[in-house]
Coordinates of C-alpha atoms in Angstrom, one line a residue:
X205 CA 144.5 59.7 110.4
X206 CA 141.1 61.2 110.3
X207 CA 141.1 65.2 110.5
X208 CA 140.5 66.5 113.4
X209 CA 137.0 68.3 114.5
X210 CA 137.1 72.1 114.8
X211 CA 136.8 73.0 118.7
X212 CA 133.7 74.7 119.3
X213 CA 134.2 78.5 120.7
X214 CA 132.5 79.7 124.0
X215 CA 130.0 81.4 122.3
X216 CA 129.0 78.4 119.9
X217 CA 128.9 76.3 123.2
X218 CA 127.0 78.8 124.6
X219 CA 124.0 79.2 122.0
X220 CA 124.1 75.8 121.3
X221 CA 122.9 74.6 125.0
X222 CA 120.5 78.1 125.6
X223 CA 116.6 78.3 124.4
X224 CA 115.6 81.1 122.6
X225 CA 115.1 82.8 125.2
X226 CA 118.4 82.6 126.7
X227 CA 119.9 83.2 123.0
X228 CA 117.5 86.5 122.8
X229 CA 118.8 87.8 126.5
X230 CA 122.5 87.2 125.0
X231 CA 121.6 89.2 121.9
X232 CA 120.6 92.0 124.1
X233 CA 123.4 92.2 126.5
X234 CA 126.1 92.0 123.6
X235 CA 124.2 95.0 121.7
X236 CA 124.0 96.8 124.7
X237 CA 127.5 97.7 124.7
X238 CA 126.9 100.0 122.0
X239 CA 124.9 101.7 124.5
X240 CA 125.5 105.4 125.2
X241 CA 127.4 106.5 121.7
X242 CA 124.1 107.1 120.3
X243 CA 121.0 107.9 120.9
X244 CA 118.2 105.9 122.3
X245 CA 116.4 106.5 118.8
X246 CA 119.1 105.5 117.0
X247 CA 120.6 102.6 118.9
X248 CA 116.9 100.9 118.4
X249 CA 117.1 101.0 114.4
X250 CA 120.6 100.4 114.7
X251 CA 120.6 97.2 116.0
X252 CA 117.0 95.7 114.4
X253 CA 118.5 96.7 110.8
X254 CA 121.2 94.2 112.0
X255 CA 118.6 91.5 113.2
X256 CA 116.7 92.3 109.9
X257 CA 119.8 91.8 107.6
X258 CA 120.5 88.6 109.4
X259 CA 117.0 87.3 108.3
X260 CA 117.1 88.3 105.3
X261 CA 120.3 86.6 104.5
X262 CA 119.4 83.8 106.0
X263 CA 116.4 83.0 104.3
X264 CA 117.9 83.4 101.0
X265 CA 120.7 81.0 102.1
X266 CA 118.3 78.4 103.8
X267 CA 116.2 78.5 100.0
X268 CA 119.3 78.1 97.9
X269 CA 120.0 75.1 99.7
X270 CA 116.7 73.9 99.3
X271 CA 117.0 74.8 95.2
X272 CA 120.3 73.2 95.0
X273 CA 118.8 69.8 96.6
X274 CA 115.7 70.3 93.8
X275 CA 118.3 70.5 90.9
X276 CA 120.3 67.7 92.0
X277 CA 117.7 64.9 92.7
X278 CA 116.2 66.2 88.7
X279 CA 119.7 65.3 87.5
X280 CA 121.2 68.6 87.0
X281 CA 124.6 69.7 86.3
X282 CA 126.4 71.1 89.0
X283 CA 128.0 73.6 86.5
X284 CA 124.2 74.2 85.5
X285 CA 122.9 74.2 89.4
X286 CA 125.8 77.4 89.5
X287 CA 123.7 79.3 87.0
X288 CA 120.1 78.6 88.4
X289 CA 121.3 79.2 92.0
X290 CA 121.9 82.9 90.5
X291 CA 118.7 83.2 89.0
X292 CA 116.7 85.9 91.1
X293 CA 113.2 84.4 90.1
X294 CA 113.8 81.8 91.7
X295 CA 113.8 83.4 95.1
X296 CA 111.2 86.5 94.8
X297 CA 109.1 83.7 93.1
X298 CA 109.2 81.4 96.8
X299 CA 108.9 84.6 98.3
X300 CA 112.2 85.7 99.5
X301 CA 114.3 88.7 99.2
X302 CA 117.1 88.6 96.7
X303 CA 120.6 89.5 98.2
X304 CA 123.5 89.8 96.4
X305 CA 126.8 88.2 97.3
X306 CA 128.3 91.3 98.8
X307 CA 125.2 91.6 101.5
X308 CA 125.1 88.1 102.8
X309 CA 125.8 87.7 106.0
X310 CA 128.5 84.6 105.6
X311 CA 130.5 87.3 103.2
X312 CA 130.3 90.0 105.5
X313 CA 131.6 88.2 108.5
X314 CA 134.3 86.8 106.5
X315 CA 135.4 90.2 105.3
X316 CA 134.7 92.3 108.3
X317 CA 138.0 92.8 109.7
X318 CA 139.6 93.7 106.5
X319 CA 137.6 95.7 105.0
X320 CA 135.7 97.6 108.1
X321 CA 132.8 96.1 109.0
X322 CA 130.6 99.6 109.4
X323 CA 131.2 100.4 105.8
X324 CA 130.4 96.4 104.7
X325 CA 127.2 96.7 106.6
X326 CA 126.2 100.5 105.1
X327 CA 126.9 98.6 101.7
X328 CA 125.0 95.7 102.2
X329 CA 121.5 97.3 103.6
X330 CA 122.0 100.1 100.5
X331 CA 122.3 97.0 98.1
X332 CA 119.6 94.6 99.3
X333 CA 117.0 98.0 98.7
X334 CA 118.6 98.0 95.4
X335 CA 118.0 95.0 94.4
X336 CA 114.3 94.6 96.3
X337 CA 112.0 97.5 95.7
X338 CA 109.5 96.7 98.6
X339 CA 112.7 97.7 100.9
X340 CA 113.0 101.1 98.8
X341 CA 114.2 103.7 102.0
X342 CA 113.6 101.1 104.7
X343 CA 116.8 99.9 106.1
X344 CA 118.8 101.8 108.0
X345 CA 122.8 103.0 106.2
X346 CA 124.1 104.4 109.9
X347 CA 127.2 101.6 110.8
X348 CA 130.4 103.5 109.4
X349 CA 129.9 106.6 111.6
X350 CA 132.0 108.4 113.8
X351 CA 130.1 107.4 116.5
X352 CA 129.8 103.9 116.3
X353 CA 132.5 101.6 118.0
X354 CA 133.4 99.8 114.9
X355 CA 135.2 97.0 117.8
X356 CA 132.1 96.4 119.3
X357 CA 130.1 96.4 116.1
X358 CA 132.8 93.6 115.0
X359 CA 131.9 91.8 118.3
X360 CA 128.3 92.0 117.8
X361 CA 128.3 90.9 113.9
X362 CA 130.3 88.1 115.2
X363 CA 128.1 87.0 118.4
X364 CA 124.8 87.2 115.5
X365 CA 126.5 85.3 112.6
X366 CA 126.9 82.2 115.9
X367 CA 123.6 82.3 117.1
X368 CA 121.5 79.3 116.3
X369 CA 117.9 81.0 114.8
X370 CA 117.5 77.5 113.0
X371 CA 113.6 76.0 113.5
X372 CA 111.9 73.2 113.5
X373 CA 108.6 71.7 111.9
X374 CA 106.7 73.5 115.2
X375 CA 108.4 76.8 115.1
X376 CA 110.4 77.8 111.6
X377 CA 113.1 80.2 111.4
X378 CA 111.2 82.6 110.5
X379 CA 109.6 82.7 113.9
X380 CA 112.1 82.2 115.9
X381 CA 113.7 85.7 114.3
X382 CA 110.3 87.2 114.7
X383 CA 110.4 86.4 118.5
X384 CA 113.9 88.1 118.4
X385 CA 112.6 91.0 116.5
X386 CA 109.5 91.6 119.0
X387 CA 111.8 90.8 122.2
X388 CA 113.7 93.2 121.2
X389 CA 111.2 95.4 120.1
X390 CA 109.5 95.2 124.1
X391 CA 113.0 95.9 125.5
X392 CA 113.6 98.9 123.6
X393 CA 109.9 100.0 124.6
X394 CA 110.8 99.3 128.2
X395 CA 114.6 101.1 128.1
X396 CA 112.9 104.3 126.4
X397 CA 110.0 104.6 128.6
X398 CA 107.4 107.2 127.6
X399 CA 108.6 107.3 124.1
X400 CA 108.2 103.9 123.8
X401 CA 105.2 103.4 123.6
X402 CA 105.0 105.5 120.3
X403 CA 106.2 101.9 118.3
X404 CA 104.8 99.6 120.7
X405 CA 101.8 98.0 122.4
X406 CA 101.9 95.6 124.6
X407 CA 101.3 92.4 123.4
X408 CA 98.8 90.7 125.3
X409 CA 96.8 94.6 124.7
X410 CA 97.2 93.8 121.0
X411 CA 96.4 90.1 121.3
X412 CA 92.9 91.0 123.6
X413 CA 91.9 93.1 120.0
X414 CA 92.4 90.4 118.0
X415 CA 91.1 87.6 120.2
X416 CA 88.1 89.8 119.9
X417 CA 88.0 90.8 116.3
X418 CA 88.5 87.5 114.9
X419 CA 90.2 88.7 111.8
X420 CA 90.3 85.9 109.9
X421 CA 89.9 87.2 106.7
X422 CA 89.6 90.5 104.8
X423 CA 91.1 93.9 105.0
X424 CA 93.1 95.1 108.3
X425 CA 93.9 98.9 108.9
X426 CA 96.1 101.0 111.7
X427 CA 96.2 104.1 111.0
X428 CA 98.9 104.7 113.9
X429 CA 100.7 101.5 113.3
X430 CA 103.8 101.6 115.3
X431 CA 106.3 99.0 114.7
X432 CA 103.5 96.9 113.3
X433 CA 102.2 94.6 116.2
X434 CA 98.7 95.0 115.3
X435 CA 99.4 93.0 112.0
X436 CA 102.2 90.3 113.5
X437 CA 99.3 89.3 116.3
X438 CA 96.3 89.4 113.3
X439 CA 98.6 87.1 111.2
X440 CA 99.7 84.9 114.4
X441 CA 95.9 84.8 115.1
X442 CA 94.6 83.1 111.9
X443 CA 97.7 80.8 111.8
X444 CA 97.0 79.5 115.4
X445 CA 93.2 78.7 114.4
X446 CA 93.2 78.0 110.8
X447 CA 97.3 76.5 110.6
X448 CA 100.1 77.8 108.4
X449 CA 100.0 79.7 105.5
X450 CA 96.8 81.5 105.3
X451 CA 98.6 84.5 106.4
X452 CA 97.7 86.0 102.7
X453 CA 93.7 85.8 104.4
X454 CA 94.1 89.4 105.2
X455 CA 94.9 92.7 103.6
X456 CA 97.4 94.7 105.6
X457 CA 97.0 98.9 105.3
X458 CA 99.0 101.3 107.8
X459 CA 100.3 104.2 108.1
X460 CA 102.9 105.9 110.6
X461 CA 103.7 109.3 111.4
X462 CA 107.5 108.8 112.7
X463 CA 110.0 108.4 110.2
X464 CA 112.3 105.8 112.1
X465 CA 109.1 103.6 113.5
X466 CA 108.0 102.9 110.1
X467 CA 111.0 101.7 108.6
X468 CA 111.0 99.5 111.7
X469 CA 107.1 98.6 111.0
X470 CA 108.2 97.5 107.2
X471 CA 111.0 95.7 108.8
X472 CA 108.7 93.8 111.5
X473 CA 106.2 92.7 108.5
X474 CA 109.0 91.4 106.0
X475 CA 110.7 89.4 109.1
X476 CA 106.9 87.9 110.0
X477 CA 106.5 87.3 105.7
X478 CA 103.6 89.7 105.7
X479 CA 102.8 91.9 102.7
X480 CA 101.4 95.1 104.1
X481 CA 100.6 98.1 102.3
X482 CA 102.6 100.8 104.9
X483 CA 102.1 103.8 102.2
X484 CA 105.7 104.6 99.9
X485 CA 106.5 107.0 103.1
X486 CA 105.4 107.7 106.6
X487 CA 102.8 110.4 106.9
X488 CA 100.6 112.2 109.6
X489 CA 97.1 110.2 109.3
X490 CA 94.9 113.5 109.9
X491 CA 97.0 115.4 107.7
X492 CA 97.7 113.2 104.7
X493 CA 95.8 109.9 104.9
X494 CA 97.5 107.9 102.9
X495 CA 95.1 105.2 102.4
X496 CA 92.2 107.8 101.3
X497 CA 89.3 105.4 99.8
X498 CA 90.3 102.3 101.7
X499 CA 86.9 100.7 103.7
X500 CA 88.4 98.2 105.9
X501 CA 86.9 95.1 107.3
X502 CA 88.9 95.5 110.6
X503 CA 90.6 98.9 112.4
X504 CA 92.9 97.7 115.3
X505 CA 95.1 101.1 116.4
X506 CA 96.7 102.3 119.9
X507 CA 96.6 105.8 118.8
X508 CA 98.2 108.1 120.7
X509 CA 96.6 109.4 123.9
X510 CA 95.2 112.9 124.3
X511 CA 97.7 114.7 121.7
X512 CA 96.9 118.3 121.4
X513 CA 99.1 119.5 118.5
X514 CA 97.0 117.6 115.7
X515 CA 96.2 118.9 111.9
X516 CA 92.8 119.9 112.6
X517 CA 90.4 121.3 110.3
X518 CA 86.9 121.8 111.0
X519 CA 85.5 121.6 107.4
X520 CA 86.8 118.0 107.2
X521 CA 84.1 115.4 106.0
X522 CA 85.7 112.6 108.7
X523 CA 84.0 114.9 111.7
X524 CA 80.1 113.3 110.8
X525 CA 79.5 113.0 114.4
X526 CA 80.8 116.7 115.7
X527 CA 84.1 118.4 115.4
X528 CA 86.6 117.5 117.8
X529 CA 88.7 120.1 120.1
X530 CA 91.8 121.3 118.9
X531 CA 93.1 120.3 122.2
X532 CA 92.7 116.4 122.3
X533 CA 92.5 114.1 119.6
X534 CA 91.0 111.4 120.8
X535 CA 87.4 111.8 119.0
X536 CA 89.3 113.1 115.6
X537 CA 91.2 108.9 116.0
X538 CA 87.8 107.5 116.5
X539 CA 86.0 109.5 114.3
X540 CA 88.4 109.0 111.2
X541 CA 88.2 105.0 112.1
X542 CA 84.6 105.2 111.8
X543 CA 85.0 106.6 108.3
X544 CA 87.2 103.7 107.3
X545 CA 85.0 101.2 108.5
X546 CA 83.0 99.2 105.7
X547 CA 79.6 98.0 105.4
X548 CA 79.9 95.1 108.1
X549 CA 83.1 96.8 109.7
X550 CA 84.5 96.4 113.3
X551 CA 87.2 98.5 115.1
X552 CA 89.2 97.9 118.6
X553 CA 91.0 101.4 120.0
X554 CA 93.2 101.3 122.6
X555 CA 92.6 105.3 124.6
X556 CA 93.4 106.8 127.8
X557 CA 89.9 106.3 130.2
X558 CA 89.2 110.1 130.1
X559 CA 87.6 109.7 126.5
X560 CA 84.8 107.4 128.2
X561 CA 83.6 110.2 130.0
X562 CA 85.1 113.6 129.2
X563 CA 82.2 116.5 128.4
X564 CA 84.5 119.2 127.7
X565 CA 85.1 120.8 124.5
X566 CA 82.1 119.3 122.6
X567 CA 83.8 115.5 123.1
X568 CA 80.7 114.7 124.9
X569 CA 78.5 115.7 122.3
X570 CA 80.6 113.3 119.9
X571 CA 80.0 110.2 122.0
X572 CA 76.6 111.2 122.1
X573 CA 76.3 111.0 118.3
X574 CA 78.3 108.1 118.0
X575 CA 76.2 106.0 120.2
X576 CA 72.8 107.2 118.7
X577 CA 74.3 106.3 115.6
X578 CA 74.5 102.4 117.0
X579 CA 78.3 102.5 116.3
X580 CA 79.4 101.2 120.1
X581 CA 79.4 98.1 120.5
X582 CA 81.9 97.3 123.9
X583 CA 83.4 99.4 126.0
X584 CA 86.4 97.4 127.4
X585 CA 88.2 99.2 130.6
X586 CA 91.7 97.7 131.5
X587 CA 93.5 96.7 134.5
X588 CA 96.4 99.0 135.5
X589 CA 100.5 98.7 134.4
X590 CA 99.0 96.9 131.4
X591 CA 101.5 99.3 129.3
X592 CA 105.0 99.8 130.8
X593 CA 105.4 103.2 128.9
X594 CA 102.5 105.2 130.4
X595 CA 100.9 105.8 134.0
X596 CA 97.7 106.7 132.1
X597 CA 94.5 104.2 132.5
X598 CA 93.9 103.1 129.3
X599 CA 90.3 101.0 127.5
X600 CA 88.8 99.6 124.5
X601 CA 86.7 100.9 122.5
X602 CA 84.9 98.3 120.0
X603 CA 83.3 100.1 117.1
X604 CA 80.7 98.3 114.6
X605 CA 78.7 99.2 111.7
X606 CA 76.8 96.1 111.6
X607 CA 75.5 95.1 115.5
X608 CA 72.3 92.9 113.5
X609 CA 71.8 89.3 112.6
X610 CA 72.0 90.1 108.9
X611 CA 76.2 90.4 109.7
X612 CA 78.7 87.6 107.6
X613 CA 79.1 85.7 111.1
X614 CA 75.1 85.6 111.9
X615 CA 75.0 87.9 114.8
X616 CA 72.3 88.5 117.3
X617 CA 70.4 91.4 117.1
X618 CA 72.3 94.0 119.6
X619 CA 71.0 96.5 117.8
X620 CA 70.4 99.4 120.2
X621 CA 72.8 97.6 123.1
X622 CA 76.6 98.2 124.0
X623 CA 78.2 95.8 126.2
X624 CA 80.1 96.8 129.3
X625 CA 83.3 95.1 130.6
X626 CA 85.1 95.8 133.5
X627 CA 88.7 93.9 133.4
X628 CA 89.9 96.3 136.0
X629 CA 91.0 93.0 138.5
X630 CA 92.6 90.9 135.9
X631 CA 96.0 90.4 135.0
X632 CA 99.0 89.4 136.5
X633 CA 102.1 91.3 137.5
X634 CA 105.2 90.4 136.2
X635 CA 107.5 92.4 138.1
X636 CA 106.6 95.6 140.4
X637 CA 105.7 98.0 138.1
X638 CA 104.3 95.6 135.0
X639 CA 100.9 93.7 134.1
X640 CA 100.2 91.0 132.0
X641 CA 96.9 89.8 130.9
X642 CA 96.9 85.5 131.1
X643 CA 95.6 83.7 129.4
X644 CA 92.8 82.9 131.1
X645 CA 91.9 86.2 131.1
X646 CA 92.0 86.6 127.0
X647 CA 89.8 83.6 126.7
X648 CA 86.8 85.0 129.1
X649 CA 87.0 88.2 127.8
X650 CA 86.8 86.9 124.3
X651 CA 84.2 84.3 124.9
X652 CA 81.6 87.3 126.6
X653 CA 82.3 89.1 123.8
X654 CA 81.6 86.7 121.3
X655 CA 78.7 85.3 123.2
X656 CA 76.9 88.5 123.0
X657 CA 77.6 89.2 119.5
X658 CA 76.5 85.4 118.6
X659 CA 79.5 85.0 116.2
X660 CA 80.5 81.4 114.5
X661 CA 82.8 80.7 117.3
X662 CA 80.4 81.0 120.5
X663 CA 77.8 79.1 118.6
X664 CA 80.5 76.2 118.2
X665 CA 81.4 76.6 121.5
X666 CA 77.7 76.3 122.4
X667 CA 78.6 79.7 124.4
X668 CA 75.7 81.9 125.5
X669 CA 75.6 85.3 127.2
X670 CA 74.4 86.1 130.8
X671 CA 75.0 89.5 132.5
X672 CA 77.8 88.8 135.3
X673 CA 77.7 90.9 138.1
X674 CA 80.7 93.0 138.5
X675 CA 82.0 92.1 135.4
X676 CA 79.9 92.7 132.4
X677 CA 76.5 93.7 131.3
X678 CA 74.6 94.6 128.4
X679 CA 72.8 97.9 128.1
X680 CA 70.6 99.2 126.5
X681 CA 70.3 102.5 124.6
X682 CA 67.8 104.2 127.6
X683 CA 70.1 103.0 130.3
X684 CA 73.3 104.9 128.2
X685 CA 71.1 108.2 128.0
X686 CA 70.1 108.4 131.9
X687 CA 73.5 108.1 132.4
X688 CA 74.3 111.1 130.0
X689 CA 76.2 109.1 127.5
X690 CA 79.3 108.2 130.1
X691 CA 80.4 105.0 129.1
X692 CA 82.5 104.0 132.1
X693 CA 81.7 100.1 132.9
X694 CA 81.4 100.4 136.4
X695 CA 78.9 102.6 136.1
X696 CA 76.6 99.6 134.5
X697 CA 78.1 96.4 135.9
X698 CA 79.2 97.5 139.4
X699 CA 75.6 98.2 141.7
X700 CA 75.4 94.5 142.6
X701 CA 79.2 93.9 142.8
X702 CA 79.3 96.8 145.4
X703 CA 76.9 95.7 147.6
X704 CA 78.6 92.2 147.7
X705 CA 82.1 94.3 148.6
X706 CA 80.0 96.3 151.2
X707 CA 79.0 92.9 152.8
X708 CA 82.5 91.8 152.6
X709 CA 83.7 94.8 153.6
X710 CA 81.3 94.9 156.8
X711 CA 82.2 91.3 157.9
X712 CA 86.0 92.1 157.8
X713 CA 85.7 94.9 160.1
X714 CA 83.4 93.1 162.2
X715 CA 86.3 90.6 162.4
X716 CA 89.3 93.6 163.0
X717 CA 86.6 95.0 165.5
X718 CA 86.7 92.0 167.2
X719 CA 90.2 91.2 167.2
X720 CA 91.1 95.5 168.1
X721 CA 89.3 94.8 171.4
X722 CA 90.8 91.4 172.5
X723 CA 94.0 93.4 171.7
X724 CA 92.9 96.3 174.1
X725 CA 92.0 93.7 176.9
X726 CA 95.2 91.8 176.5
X727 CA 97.2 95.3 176.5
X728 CA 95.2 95.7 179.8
X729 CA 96.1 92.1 181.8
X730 CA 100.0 93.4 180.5
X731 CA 99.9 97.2 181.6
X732 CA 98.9 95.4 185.1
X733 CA 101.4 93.1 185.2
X734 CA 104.3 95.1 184.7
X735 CA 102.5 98.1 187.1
X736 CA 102.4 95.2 189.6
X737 CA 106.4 94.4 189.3
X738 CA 107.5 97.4 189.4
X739 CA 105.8 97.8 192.5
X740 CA 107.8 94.7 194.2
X741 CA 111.0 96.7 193.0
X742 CA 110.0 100.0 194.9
X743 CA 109.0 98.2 197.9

């Protein structure tokens, strides 16, 4: 009699008939019972150190099976396949974190309920940085506390070791976890408000930088690097134009000033297999740059907006173009980008819409220096509820050293011009209070862009670049100066556009006009009606 097949549970059932989608809104519902014993801050590395030691486990599984299959078609042993399965060169050598026995996930499901699955988990993350010294102080040892519902946390190690992450030839494991990693990376953006958006960006802000940039090769710095989403979009970026594994194209440098958000940054670039140089520790950028000779080939960064408790000190050599006020940072995040720039360098900065125009405290003066010095090349301004965790109008600044055809990518000769883009109508809402950029709206914005600057791709594209009324135009220097160095767009691409609203706006109140006084007659014909029946009743 043949034996009988093991009865699926719900939950298998379950994942086994969701998308990833489904499986990542599952994920997030069963960790959210662990909701309200900790803190917000806490609760975030919490439950990514779990998603992280999942991966990690896996991967090593998924490539011992794969060197078990090697051995056996070249004729090996099996009591020789038990020794070379063991052999740690053989994963760090294909790429993959070594983890020993006692931190895979198989063993600590098995073992949870006997042993206490807080203290197997505390064990495991403190063994996998033993064993891997690019994990040195990253993962998070905070499962086997008094605060933790070590029931729940059973329940939730349980619900993770049954959901499917495998891939397929299109979409690997490893990016199906990363899509776990950044959807739950957004949510916990979205649950902390405000303080979210000190690890995250939203991604179609970070993928507009890139789609810009064009970073296919070279080296990639953010010097307030969040959770990393600068570098996961570069690297999704060249794999989506140039195909799989040229991910080791570009450089990665960061640095992050939060503790917690840069263990969750070196855990975000190990889940996505990039190697990024993050600094041995997080660090405040102004104070202790940790990357102090790097010259980058690309600065992407969503510094934080208008801080005014910053390490300032006037004598430093990054303030070329004027010192900036001990008040607001903004200039002292551009400024120090400049100085990381290389020869042929471009930067795009995400910063509040203030720092287009402000002329307090010596910041217009700065902008004034900067754009004299031909270092503007687009001034980007966003549509509104682009970024969930702040109220505060935000725009791009695009910063190059080299605006002349004798650039890598042959570009025209802008010297002298900065090009104006106002994005303020694109977008789409996704709910009432959040914006999304389509993407439509990435490949216009892009193609402009690119247009201008005459890179490689416009010229494939046969693209060319025409001043659009409304939406972009390209100044020159004289045109910036009469208008006192304010680099607002509207202020350059909106004359024409406003006269077309005016005529739009003329012919719709002609038409309410119209419609206001047929209303007043009709109201007229009625107030005589009923004047006229009531006088039937009084008589």
């Amino acid at each position: 009699m043949p034996p009988r097949k093991k009865k699926p549970t719900e939950q298998e059932e379950l994942f086994s008939a969701s998308t990833p989608k489904e499986i990542q809104a599952i994920l997030w519902k069963a960790a959210d019972k662990l909701r309200g014993s900790m803190d917000a801050a806490q609760y975030k590395e919490f439950v990514l150190g779990l998603i992280f030691l999942k991966y990690v486990s896996d991967a090593f599984e998924e490539r011992r099976n794969e060197l078990a299959k090697e051995l056996a078609e070249d004729g090996i042993s099996e009591d020789q396949i038990g020794d070379f399965l063991e052999d740690r060169d053989e994963y760090t050598g294909a790429h993959v974190f070594w983890v020993p026995e006692t931190a895979r996930w198989s063993w600590i499901a098995a073992n949870a309920k006997s042993q206490g699955v807080g203290e197997l988990l505390d064990g495991a993350m403190d063994a996998v940085m033993r064993e891997n010294a690019a994990l040195t102080g990253v993962l998070p040892k905070i499962f086997n506390r008094d605060n933790v519902d070590q029931k729940r946390l059973a329940e939730l190690v349980g619900l993770i070791s049954e959901a499917r992450f495998g891939g397929t030839a299109e979409k690997p494991a490893q990016d199906v976890l990363g899509e776990v990693y950044e959807y739950f990376l957004g949510n916990f953006a979205r649950a902390e408000g405000k303080r979210g958006g000190e690890f995250y960006t939203p991604q179609s802000v970070v993928r507009l930088i890139v789609e810009i940039l064009e970073p296919y090769n070279g080296r990639v710095y953010d010097p307030a690097c969040g959770s990393g989403g600068m570098f996961v979009q570069a690297s999704k970026f060249i794999q989506a134009h140039r195909g799989r594994g040229h991910k080791a194209d570009i450089a990665v440098y960061g640095q992050e000033l939060n503790e917690r958000t840069w263990r969750l940054a070196k855990m975000n670039l190990a889940i996505h297999g990039i190697d990024g140089n993050l600094a041995a520790r997080w660090g405040d950028t102004f104070a202790d740059d940790k990357h102090p000779d790097l010259k980058a080939d690309f600065v992407m960064a969503n510094p934080p907006f208008n801080i005014k408790d910053w390490a300032r000190d006037e004598g430093d050599a990054r303030w070329k173009y004027g010192v900036p006020p001990k008040n607001n940072a903004n200039y002292a995040w551009l400024q120090h980008m400049v100085s990381k720039l290389g020869e042929r360098g471009t930067a795009g900065i995400v910063l509040a819409n203030g720092s287009m125009a402000s002329q307090q405290n010596g910041e217009g003066e700065i902008r004034q220096a900067m754009v004299e010095a031909d270092l503007v090349a687009c001034m980007v301004i966003l549509p509104p509820q682009l970024f969930r965790t702040t109220p505060i109008p935000a725009c791009l600044w695009f910063l190059s050293k080299d605006k002349s055809p004798q650039g890598t990518r042959g570009l025209n000769d802008r010297r002298g011009k900065i090009l104006f883009i106002d994005a303020q109508q694109m977008g789409q809402m996704t709910s009432k209070t959040e914006r999304i950029l389509t993407e439509e709206d990435f490949t216009k914005i892009a193609a402009i862009y690119h247009a201008w600057r005459g890179t490689a791709s416009a010229r494939d594209a046969g693209l060319t670049y025409e001043d659009e009324p409304g939406f972009c135009f390209s100044a020159d220097l004289e045109a910036v100066r009469k208008q006192r160095y304010v680099l607002t767009p509207g202020r350059y691409v909106g004359e024409l556009a406003n006269e077309v609203d005016a005529q739009e706006v003329a012919a719709r109140i002609g038409a309410l006009t119209k419609e206001l006084y047929q209303l007043f007659d009709r109201s007229a014909e009625l107030e005589k009606t009923v004047a006229e029946q009531l006088a039937r009743i009084h008589v």
